[in-house]
Amino acid sequence: MTQPAASARRGRPTPHIAPGATLGVMGGGQLGRMFVHAAQQLGYFTAVLDADPASPAGRVAHFQVESGYLDEAGLAQLAQRCDAITTEFENIPAAALERLAATRVVAPAAQSVAICQDRALEKAHFERCGVGCAPYALIDSQAGLGAVAQQLLPGILKSARLGYDGKGQRRVADAAGLAEAWDALHRQPCVLEALLPLRFEISVVVARGADGAMVHLPVQQNLHRDGILAVTQVPAPDADPALQQRAIDAARHIAAELGHVGVLCVEFFVLDDGRLVANEMAPRPHNSGHHSIDACDLSQFELQVRTLVGAALVMPRQHSAAVMLNLLGDLWFARGETPTEPRWHEVLALPGVHLHLYNKLEARRGRKMGHLTVTATEPCGARDVALRAAALLGIAPF
Ligand code: ATP
Ligand code: MG
């Protein structure tokens, strides 16, 4: 087992940043928006750095710096405005976080984010932690392509960097398909993973403070469609308590060994033979943790704020069963090629529905426009209502 990062080992003193200070977030997407909401609830001012003047987070923050992630002037402006800075997006260049960290509290650290940005480094970290992952090979040359072991096929070719929501991935059946797929991905460094027989998928969201304290959300069960998260159920209907504990222990170990400060989500596969395999991790709140806003007494976004300002981490308690449905842009096209607003008024008439829309200007297929969490006393109640909401919106049953 490797040693945790030096800063984590030393138990670096936790800075206490009091309400009234300004918290910044790199990236203006929906995760940044929900971070801003949580920070504002706790009495902080908020700033967002994003080049898009209509970014979902920029629309609700006190300040927006309109610049690219590596723009010197933009980074200087964000640092000048903020007491502490976090990120909502793992593809922020590490150099930008390092630049900010020279003068400001930044969490997570560039080093943590850099590992999560790269599938090969990420898998090496899982292996260092003794957590299994899919058999894989790194493909970064023609020779590497030719030397691929047969047991990795059929497989999934994934770009090593900058993939999300199933983008930058191709399923491949055989050697010829692999060569084609690598061409289609512009011959960038990729990871080829064996296609595993999945029984179901789960994820665990962990929050870790600078002093090493850790808490986690309950285990979430996730259904993906076309590589994009579609449905999350909590409690996880198919994961027994022993499996849940194994996933929690693995996620905590992965976060601790990374010396991570902030929120981190680990996605797992549960295989047909019952084995638990780590898929990937994200150094930030995660789509599968959105239920925590409405179904837990502490959300993943408040946890992100707490880790950033050095506030206490308290174990979140799930007070309601929950089903979360992602609302993709496809729903706007359920009744034809001209985008029409989904039937929100009918969905809002259902009991226990919490609708979250991100104020994105244009609905596009595959684009995350919002999510909906159904809460109820019992899991079956949440599921029944979620199925009714899904039917009204044109989401396939689950
Ligand atoms: P996101 O950002 O939404 O998490 P991503 O683009 O990073 O997605 P992955 O998490 O790597 O993509 O894969 C998306 C989904 O594809 C997985 O949740 C799983 O359903 C399926 N998948 C990925 N890798 C494998 C595999 N090796 N075997 C079987 N299914 C897989
Ligand atoms: Mg994933």
mmCIF file with all atom_site columns, N, CA and C in Angstrom, residues 302-335:
data_model
loop_
_atom_site.group_PDB
_atom_site.id
_atom_site.type_symbol
_atom_site.label_atom_id
_atom_site.label_alt_id
_atom_site.label_comp_id
_atom_site.label_asym_id
_atom_site.label_entity_id
_atom_site.label_seq_id
_atom_site.pdbx_PDB_ins_code
_atom_site.Cartn_x
_atom_site.Cartn_y
_atom_site.Cartn_z
_atom_site.occupancy
_atom_site.B_iso_or_equiv
_atom_site.pdbx_formal_charge
_atom_site.auth_seq_id
_atom_site.auth_comp_id
_atom_site.auth_asym_id
_atom_site.auth_atom_id
_atom_site.pdbx_PDB_model_num
ATOM 1   N N  . GLU A 1 302 ? -23.326 20.851 -0.437  1.00 0.00 ? 302 GLU A N  1
ATOM 2   C CA . GLU A 1 302 ? -22.956 21.447 0.851   1.00 0.00 ? 302 GLU A CA 1
ATOM 3   C C  . GLU A 1 302 ? -21.672 20.787 1.368   1.00 0.00 ? 302 GLU A C  1
ATOM 4   N N  . LEU A 1 303 ? -21.513 19.505 1.125   1.00 0.00 ? 303 LEU A N  1
ATOM 5   C CA . LEU A 1 303 ? -20.265 18.843 1.527   1.00 0.00 ? 303 LEU A CA 1
ATOM 6   C C  . LEU A 1 303 ? -19.072 19.464 0.797   1.00 0.00 ? 303 LEU A C  1
ATOM 7   N N  . GLN A 1 304 ? -19.261 19.793 -0.472  1.00 0.00 ? 304 GLN A N  1
ATOM 8   C CA . GLN A 1 304 ? -18.178 20.433 -1.232  1.00 0.00 ? 304 GLN A CA 1
ATOM 9   C C  . GLN A 1 304 ? -17.819 21.781 -0.597  1.00 0.00 ? 304 GLN A C  1
ATOM 10  N N  . VAL A 1 305 ? -18.851 22.547 -0.222  1.00 0.00 ? 305 VAL A N  1
ATOM 11  C CA . VAL A 1 305 ? -18.609 23.830 0.438   1.00 0.00 ? 305 VAL A CA 1
ATOM 12  C C  . VAL A 1 305 ? -17.868 23.589 1.753   1.00 0.00 ? 305 VAL A C  1
ATOM 13  N N  . ARG A 1 306 ? -18.352 22.632 2.531   1.00 0.00 ? 306 ARG A N  1
ATOM 14  C CA . ARG A 1 306 ? -17.749 22.397 3.851   1.00 0.00 ? 306 ARG A CA 1
ATOM 15  C C  . ARG A 1 306 ? -16.278 21.986 3.745   1.00 0.00 ? 306 ARG A C  1
ATOM 16  N N  . THR A 1 307 ? -15.956 21.138 2.761   1.00 0.00 ? 307 THR A N  1
ATOM 17  C CA . THR A 1 307 ? -14.547 20.728 2.626   1.00 0.00 ? 307 THR A CA 1
ATOM 18  C C  . THR A 1 307 ? -13.692 21.925 2.208   1.00 0.00 ? 307 THR A C  1
ATOM 19  N N  . LEU A 1 308 ? -14.268 22.826 1.420   1.00 0.00 ? 308 LEU A N  1
ATOM 20  C CA . LEU A 1 308 ? -13.504 23.980 0.922   1.00 0.00 ? 308 LEU A CA 1
ATOM 21  C C  . LEU A 1 308 ? -13.234 24.993 2.030   1.00 0.00 ? 308 LEU A C  1
ATOM 22  N N  . VAL A 1 309 ? -14.198 25.196 2.922   1.00 0.00 ? 309 VAL A N  1
ATOM 23  C CA . VAL A 1 309 ? -14.040 26.244 3.948   1.00 0.00 ? 309 VAL A CA 1
ATOM 24  C C  . VAL A 1 309 ? -13.539 25.676 5.269   1.00 0.00 ? 309 VAL A C  1
ATOM 25  N N  . GLY A 1 310 ? -13.303 24.366 5.321   1.00 0.00 ? 310 GLY A N  1
ATOM 26  C CA . GLY A 1 310 ? -12.789 23.773 6.557   1.00 0.00 ? 310 GLY A CA 1
ATOM 27  C C  . GLY A 1 310 ? -13.849 23.636 7.632   1.00 0.00 ? 310 GLY A C  1
ATOM 28  N N  . ALA A 1 311 ? -15.119 23.508 7.250   1.00 0.00 ? 311 ALA A N  1
ATOM 29  C CA . ALA A 1 311 ? -16.190 23.294 8.236   1.00 0.00 ? 311 ALA A CA 1
ATOM 30  C C  . ALA A 1 311 ? -16.296 21.802 8.550   1.00 0.00 ? 311 ALA A C  1
ATOM 31  N N  . ALA A 1 312 ? -16.994 21.492 9.638   1.00 0.00 ? 312 ALA A N  1
ATOM 32  C CA . ALA A 1 312 ? -17.122 20.094 10.078  1.00 0.00 ? 312 ALA A CA 1
ATOM 33  C C  . ALA A 1 312 ? -17.812 19.257 9.006   1.00 0.00 ? 312 ALA A C  1
ATOM 34  N N  . LEU A 1 313 ? -17.401 18.002 8.894   1.00 0.00 ? 313 LEU A N  1
ATOM 35  C CA . LEU A 1 313 ? -18.077 17.057 8.015   1.00 0.00 ? 313 LEU A CA 1
ATOM 36  C C  . LEU A 1 313 ? -18.911 16.129 8.892   1.00 0.00 ? 313 LEU A C  1
ATOM 37  N N  . VAL A 1 314 ? -20.199 16.130 8.650   1.00 0.00 ? 314 VAL A N  1
ATOM 38  C CA . VAL A 1 314 ? -21.128 15.311 9.435   1.00 0.00 ? 314 VAL A CA 1
ATOM 39  C C  . VAL A 1 314 ? -21.679 14.256 8.480   1.00 0.00 ? 314 VAL A C  1
ATOM 40  N N  . MET A 1 315 ? -21.841 13.034 8.962   1.00 0.00 ? 315 MET A N  1
ATOM 41  C CA . MET A 1 315 ? -22.323 11.970 8.072   1.00 0.00 ? 315 MET A CA 1
ATOM 42  C C  . MET A 1 315 ? -23.740 12.312 7.590   1.00 0.00 ? 315 MET A C  1
ATOM 43  N N  . PRO A 1 316 ? -23.963 12.390 6.282   1.00 0.00 ? 316 PRO A N  1
ATOM 44  C CA . PRO A 1 316 ? -25.314 12.689 5.776   1.00 0.00 ? 316 PRO A CA 1
ATOM 45  C C  . PRO A 1 316 ? -26.279 11.556 6.134   1.00 0.00 ? 316 PRO A C  1
ATOM 46  N N  . ARG A 1 317 ? -27.485 11.925 6.447   1.00 0.00 ? 317 ARG A N  1
ATOM 47  C CA . ARG A 1 317 ? -28.518 10.933 6.770   1.00 0.00 ? 317 ARG A CA 1
ATOM 48  C C  . ARG A 1 317 ? -29.564 10.991 5.663   1.00 0.00 ? 317 ARG A C  1
ATOM 49  N N  . GLN A 1 318 ? -29.855 9.857  5.064   1.00 0.00 ? 318 GLN A N  1
ATOM 50  C CA . GLN A 1 318 ? -30.902 9.817  4.042   1.00 0.00 ? 318 GLN A CA 1
ATOM 51  C C  . GLN A 1 318 ? -32.244 9.740  4.750   1.00 0.00 ? 318 GLN A C  1
ATOM 52  N N  . HIS A 1 319 ? -33.077 10.756 4.563   1.00 0.00 ? 319 HIS A N  1
ATOM 53  C CA . HIS A 1 319 ? -34.362 10.760 5.266   1.00 0.00 ? 319 HIS A CA 1
ATOM 54  C C  . HIS A 1 319 ? -35.514 10.267 4.392   1.00 0.00 ? 319 HIS A C  1
ATOM 55  N N  . SER A 1 320 ? -35.270 10.141 3.081   1.00 0.00 ? 320 SER A N  1
ATOM 56  C CA . SER A 1 320 ? -36.326 9.659  2.179   1.00 0.00 ? 320 SER A CA 1
ATOM 57  C C  . SER A 1 320 ? -35.711 8.718  1.163   1.00 0.00 ? 320 SER A C  1
ATOM 58  N N  . ALA A 1 321 ? -36.496 7.745  0.729   1.00 0.00 ? 321 ALA A N  1
ATOM 59  C CA . ALA A 1 321 ? -36.081 6.950  -0.426  1.00 0.00 ? 321 ALA A CA 1
ATOM 60  C C  . ALA A 1 321 ? -36.149 7.862  -1.648  1.00 0.00 ? 321 ALA A C  1
ATOM 61  N N  . ALA A 1 322 ? -35.294 7.619  -2.634  1.00 0.00 ? 322 ALA A N  1
ATOM 62  C CA . ALA A 1 322 ? -35.267 8.530  -3.782  1.00 0.00 ? 322 ALA A CA 1
ATOM 63  C C  . ALA A 1 322 ? -35.006 7.812  -5.099  1.00 0.00 ? 322 ALA A C  1
ATOM 64  N N  . VAL A 1 323 ? -35.624 8.331  -6.135  1.00 0.00 ? 323 VAL A N  1
ATOM 65  C CA . VAL A 1 323 ? -35.288 7.954  -7.512  1.00 0.00 ? 323 VAL A CA 1
ATOM 66  C C  . VAL A 1 323 ? -35.010 9.246  -8.263  1.00 0.00 ? 323 VAL A C  1
ATOM 67  N N  . MET A 1 324 ? -33.831 9.321  -8.898  1.00 0.00 ? 324 MET A N  1
ATOM 68  C CA . MET A 1 324 ? -33.480 10.491 -9.682  1.00 0.00 ? 324 MET A CA 1
ATOM 69  C C  . MET A 1 324 ? -33.533 10.148 -11.163 1.00 0.00 ? 324 MET A C  1
ATOM 70  N N  . LEU A 1 325 ? -34.213 10.979 -11.930 1.00 0.00 ? 325 LEU A N  1
ATOM 71  C CA . LEU A 1 325 ? -34.267 10.806 -13.387 1.00 0.00 ? 325 LEU A CA 1
ATOM 72  C C  . LEU A 1 325 ? -33.502 11.954 -14.029 1.00 0.00 ? 325 LEU A C  1
ATOM 73  N N  . ASN A 1 326 ? -32.581 11.656 -14.920 1.00 0.00 ? 326 ASN A N  1
ATOM 74  C CA . ASN A 1 326 ? -31.930 12.731 -15.662 1.00 0.00 ? 326 ASN A CA 1
ATOM 75  C C  . ASN A 1 326 ? -32.869 13.223 -16.756 1.00 0.00 ? 326 ASN A C  1
ATOM 76  N N  . LEU A 1 327 ? -32.874 14.518 -16.970 1.00 0.00 ? 327 LEU A N  1
ATOM 77  C CA . LEU A 1 327 ? -33.728 15.111 -18.007 1.00 0.00 ? 327 LEU A CA 1
ATOM 78  C C  . LEU A 1 327 ? -32.826 15.577 -19.136 1.00 0.00 ? 327 LEU A C  1
ATOM 79  N N  . LEU A 1 328 ? -32.741 14.758 -20.168 1.00 0.00 ? 328 LEU A N  1
ATOM 80  C CA . LEU A 1 328 ? -31.881 15.081 -21.307 1.00 0.00 ? 328 LEU A CA 1
ATOM 81  C C  . LEU A 1 328 ? -32.652 15.904 -22.340 1.00 0.00 ? 328 LEU A C  1
ATOM 82  N N  . GLY A 1 329 ? -31.915 16.586 -23.187 1.00 0.00 ? 329 GLY A N  1
ATOM 83  C CA . GLY A 1 329 ? -32.527 17.413 -24.224 1.00 0.00 ? 329 GLY A CA 1
ATOM 84  C C  . GLY A 1 329 ? -33.481 16.637 -25.121 1.00 0.00 ? 329 GLY A C  1
ATOM 85  N N  . ASP A 1 330 ? -33.282 15.321 -25.216 1.00 0.00 ? 330 ASP A N  1
ATOM 86  C CA . ASP A 1 330 ? -34.164 14.476 -26.049 1.00 0.00 ? 330 ASP A CA 1
ATOM 87  C C  . ASP A 1 330 ? -35.638 14.671 -25.692 1.00 0.00 ? 330 ASP A C  1
ATOM 88  N N  . LEU A 1 331 ? -35.919 14.972 -24.414 1.00 0.00 ? 331 LEU A N  1
ATOM 89  C CA . LEU A 1 331 ? -37.323 15.089 -23.983 1.00 0.00 ? 331 LEU A CA 1
ATOM 90  C C  . LEU A 1 331 ? -38.035 16.236 -24.688 1.00 0.00 ? 331 LEU A C  1
ATOM 91  N N  . TRP A 1 332 ? -37.250 17.217 -25.118 1.00 0.00 ? 332 TRP A N  1
ATOM 92  C CA . TRP A 1 332 ? -37.852 18.368 -25.813 1.00 0.00 ? 332 TRP A CA 1
ATOM 93  C C  . TRP A 1 332 ? -38.284 17.973 -27.238 1.00 0.00 ? 332 TRP A C  1
ATOM 94  N N  . PHE A 1 333 ? -37.786 16.819 -27.702 1.00 0.00 ? 333 PHE A N  1
ATOM 95  C CA . PHE A 1 333 ? -38.099 16.379 -29.068 1.00 0.00 ? 333 PHE A CA 1
ATOM 96  C C  . PHE A 1 333 ? -39.035 15.169 -29.069 1.00 0.00 ? 333 PHE A C  1
ATOM 97  N N  . ALA A 1 334 ? -39.671 14.921 -27.916 1.00 0.00 ? 334 ALA A N  1
ATOM 98  C CA . ALA A 1 334 ? -40.537 13.738 -27.805 1.00 0.00 ? 334 ALA A CA 1
ATOM 99  C C  . ALA A 1 334 ? -41.750 13.858 -28.720 1.00 0.00 ? 334 ALA A C  1
ATOM 100 N N  . ARG A 1 335 ? -42.120 15.109 -29.077 1.00 0.00 ? 335 ARG A N  1
ATOM 101 C CA . ARG A 1 335 ? -43.326 15.275 -29.892 1.00 0.00 ? 335 ARG A CA 1
ATOM 102 C C  . ARG A 1 335 ? -43.011 15.886 -31.263 1.00 0.00 ? 335 ARG A C  1
#
